[in-house]
PDB file of C-alpha atoms and ligand atoms in Angstrom:
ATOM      1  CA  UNK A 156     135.857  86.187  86.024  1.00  0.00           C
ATOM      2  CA  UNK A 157     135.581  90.121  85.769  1.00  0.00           C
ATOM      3  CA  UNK A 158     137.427  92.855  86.415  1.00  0.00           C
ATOM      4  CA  UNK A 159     135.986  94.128  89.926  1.00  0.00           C
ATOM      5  CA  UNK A 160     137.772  97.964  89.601  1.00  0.00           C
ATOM      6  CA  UNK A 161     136.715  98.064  86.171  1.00  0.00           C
ATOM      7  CA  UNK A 162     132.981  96.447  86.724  1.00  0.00           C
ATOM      8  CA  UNK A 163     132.944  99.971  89.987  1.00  0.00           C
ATOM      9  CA  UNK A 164     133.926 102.553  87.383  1.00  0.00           C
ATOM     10  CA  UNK A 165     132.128 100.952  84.229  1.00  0.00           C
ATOM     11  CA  UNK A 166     128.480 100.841  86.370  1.00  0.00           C
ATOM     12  CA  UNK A 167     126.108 103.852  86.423  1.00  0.00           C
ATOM     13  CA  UNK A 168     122.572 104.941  85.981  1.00  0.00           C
ATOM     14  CA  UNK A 169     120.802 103.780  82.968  1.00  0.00           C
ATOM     15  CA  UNK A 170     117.673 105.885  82.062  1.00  0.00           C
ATOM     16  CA  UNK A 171     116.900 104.968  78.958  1.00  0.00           C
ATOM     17  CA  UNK A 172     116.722 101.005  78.254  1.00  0.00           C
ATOM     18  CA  UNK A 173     116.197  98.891  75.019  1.00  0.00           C
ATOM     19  CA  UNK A 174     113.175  96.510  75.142  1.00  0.00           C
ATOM     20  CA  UNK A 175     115.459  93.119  74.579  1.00  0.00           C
ATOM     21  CA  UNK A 176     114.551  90.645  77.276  1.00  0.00           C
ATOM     22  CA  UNK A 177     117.591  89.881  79.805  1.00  0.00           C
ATOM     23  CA  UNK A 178     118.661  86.562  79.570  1.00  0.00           C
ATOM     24  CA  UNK A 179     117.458  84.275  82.608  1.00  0.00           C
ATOM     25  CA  UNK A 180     120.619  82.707  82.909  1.00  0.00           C
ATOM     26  CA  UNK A 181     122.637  86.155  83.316  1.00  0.00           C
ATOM     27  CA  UNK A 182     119.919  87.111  85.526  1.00  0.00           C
ATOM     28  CA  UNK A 183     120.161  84.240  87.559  1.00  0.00           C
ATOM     29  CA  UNK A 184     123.952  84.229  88.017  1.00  0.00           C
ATOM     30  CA  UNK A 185     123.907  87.610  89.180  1.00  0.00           C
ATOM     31  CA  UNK A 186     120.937  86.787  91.553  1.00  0.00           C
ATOM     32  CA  UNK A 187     123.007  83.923  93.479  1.00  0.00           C
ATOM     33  CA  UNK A 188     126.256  86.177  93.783  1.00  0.00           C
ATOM     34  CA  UNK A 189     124.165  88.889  95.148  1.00  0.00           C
ATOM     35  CA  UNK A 190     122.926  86.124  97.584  1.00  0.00           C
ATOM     36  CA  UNK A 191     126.712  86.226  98.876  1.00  0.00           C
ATOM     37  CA  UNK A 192     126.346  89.571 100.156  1.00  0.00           C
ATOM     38  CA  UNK A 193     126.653  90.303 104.116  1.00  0.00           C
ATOM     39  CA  UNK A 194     124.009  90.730 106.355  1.00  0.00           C
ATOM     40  CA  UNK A 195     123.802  91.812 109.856  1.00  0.00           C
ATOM     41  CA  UNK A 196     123.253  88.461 111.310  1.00  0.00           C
ATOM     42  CA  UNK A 197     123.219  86.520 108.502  1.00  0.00           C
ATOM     43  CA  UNK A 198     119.524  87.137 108.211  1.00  0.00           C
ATOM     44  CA  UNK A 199     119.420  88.239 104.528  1.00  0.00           C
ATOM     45  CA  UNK A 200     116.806  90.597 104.931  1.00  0.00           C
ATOM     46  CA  UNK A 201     116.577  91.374 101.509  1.00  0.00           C
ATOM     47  CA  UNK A 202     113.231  90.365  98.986  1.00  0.00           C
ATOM     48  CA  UNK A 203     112.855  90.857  95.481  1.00  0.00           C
ATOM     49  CA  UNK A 204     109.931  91.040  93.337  1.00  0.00           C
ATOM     50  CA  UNK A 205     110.390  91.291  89.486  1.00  0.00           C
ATOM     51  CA  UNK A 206     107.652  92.017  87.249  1.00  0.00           C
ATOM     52  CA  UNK A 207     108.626  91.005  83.740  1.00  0.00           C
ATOM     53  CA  UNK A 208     106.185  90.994  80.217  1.00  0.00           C
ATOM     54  CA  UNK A 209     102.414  91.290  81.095  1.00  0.00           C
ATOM     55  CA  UNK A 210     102.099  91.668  84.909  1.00  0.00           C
ATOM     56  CA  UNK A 211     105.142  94.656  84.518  1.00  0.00           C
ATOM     57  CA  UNK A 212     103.408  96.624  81.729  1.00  0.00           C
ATOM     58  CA  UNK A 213     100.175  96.363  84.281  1.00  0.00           C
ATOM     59  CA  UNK A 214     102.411  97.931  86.682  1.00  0.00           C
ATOM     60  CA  UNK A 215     103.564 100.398  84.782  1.00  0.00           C
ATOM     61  CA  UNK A 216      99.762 101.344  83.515  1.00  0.00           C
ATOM     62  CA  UNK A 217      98.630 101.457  87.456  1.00  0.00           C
ATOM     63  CA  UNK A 218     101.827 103.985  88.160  1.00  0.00           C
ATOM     64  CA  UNK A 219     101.488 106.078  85.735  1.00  0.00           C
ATOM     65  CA  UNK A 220      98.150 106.542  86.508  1.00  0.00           C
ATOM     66  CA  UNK A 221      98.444 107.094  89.883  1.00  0.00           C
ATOM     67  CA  UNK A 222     101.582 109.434  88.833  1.00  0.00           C
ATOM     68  CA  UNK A 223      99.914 111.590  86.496  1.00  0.00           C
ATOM     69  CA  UNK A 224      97.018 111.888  88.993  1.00  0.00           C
ATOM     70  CA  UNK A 225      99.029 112.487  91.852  1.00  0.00           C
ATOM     71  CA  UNK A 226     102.410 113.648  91.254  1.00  0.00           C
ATOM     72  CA  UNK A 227     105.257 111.954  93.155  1.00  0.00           C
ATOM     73  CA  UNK A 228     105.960 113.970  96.144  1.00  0.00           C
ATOM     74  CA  UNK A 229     109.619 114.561  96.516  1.00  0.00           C
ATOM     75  CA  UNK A 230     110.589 114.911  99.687  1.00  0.00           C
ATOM     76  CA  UNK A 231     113.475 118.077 100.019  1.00  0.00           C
ATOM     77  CA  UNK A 232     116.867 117.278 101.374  1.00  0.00           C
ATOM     78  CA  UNK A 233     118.224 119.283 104.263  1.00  0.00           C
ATOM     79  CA  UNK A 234     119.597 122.306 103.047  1.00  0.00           C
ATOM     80  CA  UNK A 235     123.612 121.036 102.963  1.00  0.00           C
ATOM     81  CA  UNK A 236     122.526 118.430 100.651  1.00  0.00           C
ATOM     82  CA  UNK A 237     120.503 120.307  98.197  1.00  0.00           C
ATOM     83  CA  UNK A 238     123.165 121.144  96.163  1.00  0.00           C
ATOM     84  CA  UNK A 239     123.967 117.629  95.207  1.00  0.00           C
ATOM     85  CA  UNK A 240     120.493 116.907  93.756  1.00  0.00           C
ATOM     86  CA  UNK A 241     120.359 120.344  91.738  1.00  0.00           C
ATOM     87  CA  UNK A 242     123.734 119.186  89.950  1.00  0.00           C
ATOM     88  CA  UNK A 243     122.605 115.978  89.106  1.00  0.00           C
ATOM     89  CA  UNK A 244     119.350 117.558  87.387  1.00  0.00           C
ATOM     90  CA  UNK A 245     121.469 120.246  85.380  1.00  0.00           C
ATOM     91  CA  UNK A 246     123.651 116.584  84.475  1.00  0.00           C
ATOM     92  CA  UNK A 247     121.059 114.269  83.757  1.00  0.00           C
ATOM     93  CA  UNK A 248     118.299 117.009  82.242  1.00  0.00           C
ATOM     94  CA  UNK A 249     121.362 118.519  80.153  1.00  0.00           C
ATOM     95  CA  UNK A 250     122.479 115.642  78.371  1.00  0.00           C
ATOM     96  CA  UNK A 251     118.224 115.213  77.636  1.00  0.00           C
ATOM     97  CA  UNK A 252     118.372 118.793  76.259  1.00  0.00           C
ATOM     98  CA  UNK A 253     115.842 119.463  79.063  1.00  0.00           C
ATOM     99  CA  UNK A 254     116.704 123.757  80.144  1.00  0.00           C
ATOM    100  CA  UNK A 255     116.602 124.315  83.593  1.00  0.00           C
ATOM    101  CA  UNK A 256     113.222 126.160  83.347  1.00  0.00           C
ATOM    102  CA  UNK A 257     111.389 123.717  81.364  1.00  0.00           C
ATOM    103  CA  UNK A 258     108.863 122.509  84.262  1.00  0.00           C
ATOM    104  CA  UNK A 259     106.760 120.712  81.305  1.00  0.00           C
ATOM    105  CA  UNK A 260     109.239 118.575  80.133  1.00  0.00           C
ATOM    106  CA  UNK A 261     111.064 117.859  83.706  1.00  0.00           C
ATOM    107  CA  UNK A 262     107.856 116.218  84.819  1.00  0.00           C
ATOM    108  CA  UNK A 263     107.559 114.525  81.725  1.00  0.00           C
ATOM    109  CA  UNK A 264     110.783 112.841  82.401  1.00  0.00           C
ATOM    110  CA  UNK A 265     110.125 112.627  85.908  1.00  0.00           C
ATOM    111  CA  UNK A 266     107.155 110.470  84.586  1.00  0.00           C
ATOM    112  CA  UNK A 267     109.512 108.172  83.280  1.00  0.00           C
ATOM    113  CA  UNK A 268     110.405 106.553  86.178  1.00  0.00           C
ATOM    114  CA  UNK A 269     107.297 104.932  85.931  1.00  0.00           C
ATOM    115  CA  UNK A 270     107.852 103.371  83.227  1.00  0.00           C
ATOM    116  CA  UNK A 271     110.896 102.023  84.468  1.00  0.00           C
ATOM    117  CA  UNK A 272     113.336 103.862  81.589  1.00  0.00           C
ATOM    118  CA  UNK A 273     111.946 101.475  78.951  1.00  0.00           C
ATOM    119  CA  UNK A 274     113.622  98.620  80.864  1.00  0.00           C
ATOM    120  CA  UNK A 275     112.014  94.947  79.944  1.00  0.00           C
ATOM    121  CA  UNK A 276     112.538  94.151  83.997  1.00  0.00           C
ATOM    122  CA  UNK A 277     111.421  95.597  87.288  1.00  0.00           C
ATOM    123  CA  UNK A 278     112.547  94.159  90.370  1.00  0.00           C
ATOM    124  CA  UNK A 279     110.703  95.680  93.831  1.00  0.00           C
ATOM    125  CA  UNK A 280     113.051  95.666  96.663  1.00  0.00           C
ATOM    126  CA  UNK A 281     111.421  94.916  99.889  1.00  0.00           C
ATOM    127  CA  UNK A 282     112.438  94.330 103.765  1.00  0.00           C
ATOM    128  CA  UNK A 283     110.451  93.030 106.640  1.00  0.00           C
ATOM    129  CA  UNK A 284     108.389  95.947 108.195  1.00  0.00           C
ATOM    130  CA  UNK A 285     109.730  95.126 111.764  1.00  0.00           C
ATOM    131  CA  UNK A 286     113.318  95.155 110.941  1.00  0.00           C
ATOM    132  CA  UNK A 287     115.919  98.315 111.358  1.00  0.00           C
ATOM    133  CA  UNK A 288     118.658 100.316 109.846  1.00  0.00           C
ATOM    134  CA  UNK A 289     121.513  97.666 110.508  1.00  0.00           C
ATOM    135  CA  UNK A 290     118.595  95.295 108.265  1.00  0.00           C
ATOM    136  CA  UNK A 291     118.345  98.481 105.390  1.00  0.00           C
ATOM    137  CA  UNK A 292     121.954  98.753 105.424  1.00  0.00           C
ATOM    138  CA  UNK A 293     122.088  94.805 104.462  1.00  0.00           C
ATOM    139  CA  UNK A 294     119.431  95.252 101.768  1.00  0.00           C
ATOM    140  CA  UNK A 295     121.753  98.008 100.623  1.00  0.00           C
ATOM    141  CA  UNK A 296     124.179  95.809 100.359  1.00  0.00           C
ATOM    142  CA  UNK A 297     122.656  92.929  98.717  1.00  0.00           C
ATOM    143  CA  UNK A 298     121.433  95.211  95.905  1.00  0.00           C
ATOM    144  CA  UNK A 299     125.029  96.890  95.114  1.00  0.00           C
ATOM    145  CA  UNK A 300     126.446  93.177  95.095  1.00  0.00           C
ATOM    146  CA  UNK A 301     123.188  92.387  92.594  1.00  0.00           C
ATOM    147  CA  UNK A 302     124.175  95.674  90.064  1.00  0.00           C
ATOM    148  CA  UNK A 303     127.567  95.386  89.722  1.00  0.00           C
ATOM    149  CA  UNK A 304     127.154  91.675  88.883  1.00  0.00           C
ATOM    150  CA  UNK A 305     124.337  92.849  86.350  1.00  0.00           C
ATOM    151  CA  UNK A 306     127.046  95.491  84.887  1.00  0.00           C
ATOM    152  CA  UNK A 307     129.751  92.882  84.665  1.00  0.00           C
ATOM    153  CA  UNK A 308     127.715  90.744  82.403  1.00  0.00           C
ATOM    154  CA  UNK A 309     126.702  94.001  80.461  1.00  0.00           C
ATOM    155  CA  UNK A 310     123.241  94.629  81.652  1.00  0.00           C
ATOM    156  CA  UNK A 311     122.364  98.402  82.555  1.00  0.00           C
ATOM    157  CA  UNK A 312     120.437  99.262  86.436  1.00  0.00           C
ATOM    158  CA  UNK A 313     118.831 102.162  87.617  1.00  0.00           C
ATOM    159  CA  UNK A 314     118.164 102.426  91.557  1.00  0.00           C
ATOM    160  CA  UNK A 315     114.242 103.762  91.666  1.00  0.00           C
ATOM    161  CA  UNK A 316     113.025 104.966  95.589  1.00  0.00           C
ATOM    162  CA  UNK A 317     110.511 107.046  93.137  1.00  0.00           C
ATOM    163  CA  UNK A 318     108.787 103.821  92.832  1.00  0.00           C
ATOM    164  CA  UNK A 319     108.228 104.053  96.475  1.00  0.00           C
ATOM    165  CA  UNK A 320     106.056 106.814  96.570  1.00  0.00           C
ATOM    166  CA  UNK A 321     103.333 104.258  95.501  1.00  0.00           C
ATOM    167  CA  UNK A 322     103.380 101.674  97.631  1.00  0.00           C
ATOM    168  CA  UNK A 323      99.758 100.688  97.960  1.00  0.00           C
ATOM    169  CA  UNK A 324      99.811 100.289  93.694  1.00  0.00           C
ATOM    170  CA  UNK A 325     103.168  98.484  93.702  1.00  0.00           C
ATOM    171  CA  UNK A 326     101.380  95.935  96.626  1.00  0.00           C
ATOM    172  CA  UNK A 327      98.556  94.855  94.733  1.00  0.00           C
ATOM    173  CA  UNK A 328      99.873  94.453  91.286  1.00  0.00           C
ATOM    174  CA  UNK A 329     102.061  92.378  92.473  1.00  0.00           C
ATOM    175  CA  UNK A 330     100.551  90.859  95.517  1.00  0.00           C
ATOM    176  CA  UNK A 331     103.348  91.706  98.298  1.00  0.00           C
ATOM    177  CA  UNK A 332     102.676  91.616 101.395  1.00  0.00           C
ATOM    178  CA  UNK A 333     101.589  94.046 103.830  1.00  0.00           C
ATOM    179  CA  UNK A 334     104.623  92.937 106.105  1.00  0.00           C
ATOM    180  CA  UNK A 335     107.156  93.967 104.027  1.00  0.00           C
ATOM    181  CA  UNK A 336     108.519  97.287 103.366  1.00  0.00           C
ATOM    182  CA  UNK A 337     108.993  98.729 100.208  1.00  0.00           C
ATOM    183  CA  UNK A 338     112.355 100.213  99.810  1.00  0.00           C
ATOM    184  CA  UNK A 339     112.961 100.988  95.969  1.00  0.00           C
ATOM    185  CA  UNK A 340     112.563  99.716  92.229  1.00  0.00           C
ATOM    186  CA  UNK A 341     115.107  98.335  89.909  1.00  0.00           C
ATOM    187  CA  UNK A 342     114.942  98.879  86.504  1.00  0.00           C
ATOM    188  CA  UNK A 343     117.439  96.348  84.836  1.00  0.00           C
ATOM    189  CA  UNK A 344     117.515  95.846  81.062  1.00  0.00           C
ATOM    190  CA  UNK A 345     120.410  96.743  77.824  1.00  0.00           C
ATOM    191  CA  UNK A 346     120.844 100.339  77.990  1.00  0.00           C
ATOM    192  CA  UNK A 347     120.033 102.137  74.748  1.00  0.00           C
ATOM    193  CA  UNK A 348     123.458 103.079  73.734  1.00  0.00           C
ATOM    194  CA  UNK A 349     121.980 106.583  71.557  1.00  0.00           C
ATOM    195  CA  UNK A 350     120.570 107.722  74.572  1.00  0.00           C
ATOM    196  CA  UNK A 351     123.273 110.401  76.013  1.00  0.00           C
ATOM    197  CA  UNK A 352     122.373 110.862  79.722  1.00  0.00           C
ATOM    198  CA  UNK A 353     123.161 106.983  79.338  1.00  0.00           C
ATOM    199  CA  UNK A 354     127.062 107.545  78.666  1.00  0.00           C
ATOM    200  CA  UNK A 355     126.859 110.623  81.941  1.00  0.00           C
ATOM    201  CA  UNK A 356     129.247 109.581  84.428  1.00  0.00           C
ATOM    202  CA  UNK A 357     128.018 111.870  87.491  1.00  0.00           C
ATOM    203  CA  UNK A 358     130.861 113.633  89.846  1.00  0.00           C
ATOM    204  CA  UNK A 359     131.967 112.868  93.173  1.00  0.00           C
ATOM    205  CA  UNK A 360     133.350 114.341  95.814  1.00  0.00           C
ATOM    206  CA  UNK A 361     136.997 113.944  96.603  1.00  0.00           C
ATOM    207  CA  UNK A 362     137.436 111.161  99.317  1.00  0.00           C
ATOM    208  CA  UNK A 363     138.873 113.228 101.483  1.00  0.00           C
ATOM    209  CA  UNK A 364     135.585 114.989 101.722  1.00  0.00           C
ATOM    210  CA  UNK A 365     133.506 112.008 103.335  1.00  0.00           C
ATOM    211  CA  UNK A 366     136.753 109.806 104.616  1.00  0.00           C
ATOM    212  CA  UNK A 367     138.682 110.757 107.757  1.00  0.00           C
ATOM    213  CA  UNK A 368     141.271 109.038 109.527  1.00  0.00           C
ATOM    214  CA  UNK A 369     142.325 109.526 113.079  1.00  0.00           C
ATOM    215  CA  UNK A 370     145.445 109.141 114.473  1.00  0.00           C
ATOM    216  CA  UNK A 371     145.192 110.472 117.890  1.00  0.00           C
TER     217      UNK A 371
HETATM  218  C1  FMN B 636     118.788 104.475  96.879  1.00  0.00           C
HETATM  219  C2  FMN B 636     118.835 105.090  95.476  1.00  0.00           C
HETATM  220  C3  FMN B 636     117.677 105.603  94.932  1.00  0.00           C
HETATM  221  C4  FMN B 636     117.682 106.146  93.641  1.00  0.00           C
HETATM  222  N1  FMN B 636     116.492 106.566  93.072  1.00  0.00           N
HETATM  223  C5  FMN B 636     116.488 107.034  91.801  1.00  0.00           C
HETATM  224  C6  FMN B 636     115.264 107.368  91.171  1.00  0.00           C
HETATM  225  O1  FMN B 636     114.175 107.256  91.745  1.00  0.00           O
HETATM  226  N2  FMN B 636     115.300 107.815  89.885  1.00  0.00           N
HETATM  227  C7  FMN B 636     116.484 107.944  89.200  1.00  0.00           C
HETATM  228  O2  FMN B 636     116.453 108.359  88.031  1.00  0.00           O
HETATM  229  N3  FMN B 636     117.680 107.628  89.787  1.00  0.00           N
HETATM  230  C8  FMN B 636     117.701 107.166  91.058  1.00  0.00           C
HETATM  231  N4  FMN B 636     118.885 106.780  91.642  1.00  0.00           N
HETATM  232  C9  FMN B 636     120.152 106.915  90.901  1.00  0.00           C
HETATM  233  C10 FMN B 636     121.001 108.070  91.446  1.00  0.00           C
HETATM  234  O3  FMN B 636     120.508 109.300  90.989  1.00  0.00           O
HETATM  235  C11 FMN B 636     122.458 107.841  90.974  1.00  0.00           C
HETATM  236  O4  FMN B 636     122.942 106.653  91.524  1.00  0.00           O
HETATM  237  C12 FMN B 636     123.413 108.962  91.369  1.00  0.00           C
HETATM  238  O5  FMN B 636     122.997 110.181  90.825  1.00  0.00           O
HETATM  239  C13 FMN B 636     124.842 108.666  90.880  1.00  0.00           C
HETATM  240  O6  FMN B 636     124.851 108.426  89.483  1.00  0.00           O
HETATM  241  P1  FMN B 636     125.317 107.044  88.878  1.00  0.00           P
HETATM  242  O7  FMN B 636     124.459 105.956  89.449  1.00  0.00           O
HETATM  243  O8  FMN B 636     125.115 107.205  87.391  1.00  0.00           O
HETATM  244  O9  FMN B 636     126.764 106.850  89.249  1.00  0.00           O
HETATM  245  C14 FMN B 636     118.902 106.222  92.914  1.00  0.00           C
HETATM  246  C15 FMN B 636     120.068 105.685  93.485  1.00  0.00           C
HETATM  247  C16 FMN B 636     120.031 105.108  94.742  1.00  0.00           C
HETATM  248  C17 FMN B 636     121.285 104.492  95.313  1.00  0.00           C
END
């Protein structure tokens, strides 16, 4: 058994990942306690893909491709959000000795998201095209349940929606089907402890930012 507070604060973004292969078995206990997870009717909207060894270096190949033809297009926040994703570049891109100004080397790294961080593993999460937010919410669920059970039995996760900006690649590599959605990537592997944006642990608000309680 682990340490559930410890297994919250211990898990975070790995971006750089060492090329030893996951064991199944970890895999697969994580993969049936994620299976636990709620679900707005109990329909467990959730699918998985991986793509492990040949058919995930094909994948890669085909996004980056596609990536360096066609750069992702990231969509901007609303305004009151911005903020948020400008301090997580100066974080991340800092501890990569990436300057704020360095446009070659930020798309290089953006790049890297295509190559899944290095990581020996890439799981596509998917959802069926007709269901709704309640549904996405569940998926959401199902795949926090599925990373903190990776991070328990010391394998690192990084949460990809860039790898939804190709879906069309993503579909035929891997031969999903056109009724399912395609929410995000997973890269899941052993994080390469000499990497430093590894060991970033990236601020949060203070609860009683997004939290209220009402009384009367
Ligand atoms: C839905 C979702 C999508 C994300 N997509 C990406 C991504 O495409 N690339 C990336 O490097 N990180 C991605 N992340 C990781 C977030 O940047 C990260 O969770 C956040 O900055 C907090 O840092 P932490 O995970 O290290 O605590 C994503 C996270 C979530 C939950």
């Amino acid at each position: 058994m682990f340490d559930l507070d410890q297994t919250i604060k211990d898990r975070h973004s790995t971006r750089k990942f060492l090329s030893q292969p996951v064991p199944r078995a970890l895999l697969d206990e994580a993969l049936a306690l994620a299976q636990l997870a709620p679900s707005n009717s109990n329909i467990q909207p959730w699918r998985l893909v991986f793509a492990q060894s040949v058919r995930r270096d094909r994948l890669q190949q085909a996004l980056l491709n596609q990536a360096k033809q066609h750069p992702p297009n990231i969509s901007p926040l609303p305004s009151a959000f911005q903020h948020y994703r400008q301090e997580l570049g100066a974080q991340v891109y800092g501890a990569m000795g990436i300057a704020r100004e360095d446009q070659a080397n930020r798309q290089l790294a953006v790049l890297r998201n295509y190559e899944f961080f290095g990581a020996p593993l890439v799981g596509i999460v998917c959802m069926h095209q007709t269901l709704g937010v309640a549904d996405a919410l569940s998926v959401g669920m199902y795949l926090q349940t599925l990373v903190l059970s990776l991070t328990a039995r010391g394998i690192g996760t990084c949460v990809e929606v860039s790898l939804a900006a190709y879906p069309e690649i993503i579909r035929s590599e891997l031969n999903i089907s056109p009724e399912l959605s395609i929410l995000c990537g997973l890269a899941v592997g052993y994080a390469d402890p000499d990497f430093p944006a590894n060991h970033l642990h990236i601020s949060r608000e203070a609860v009683e930012k997004n939290v209220l309680f009402q009384s009367n």
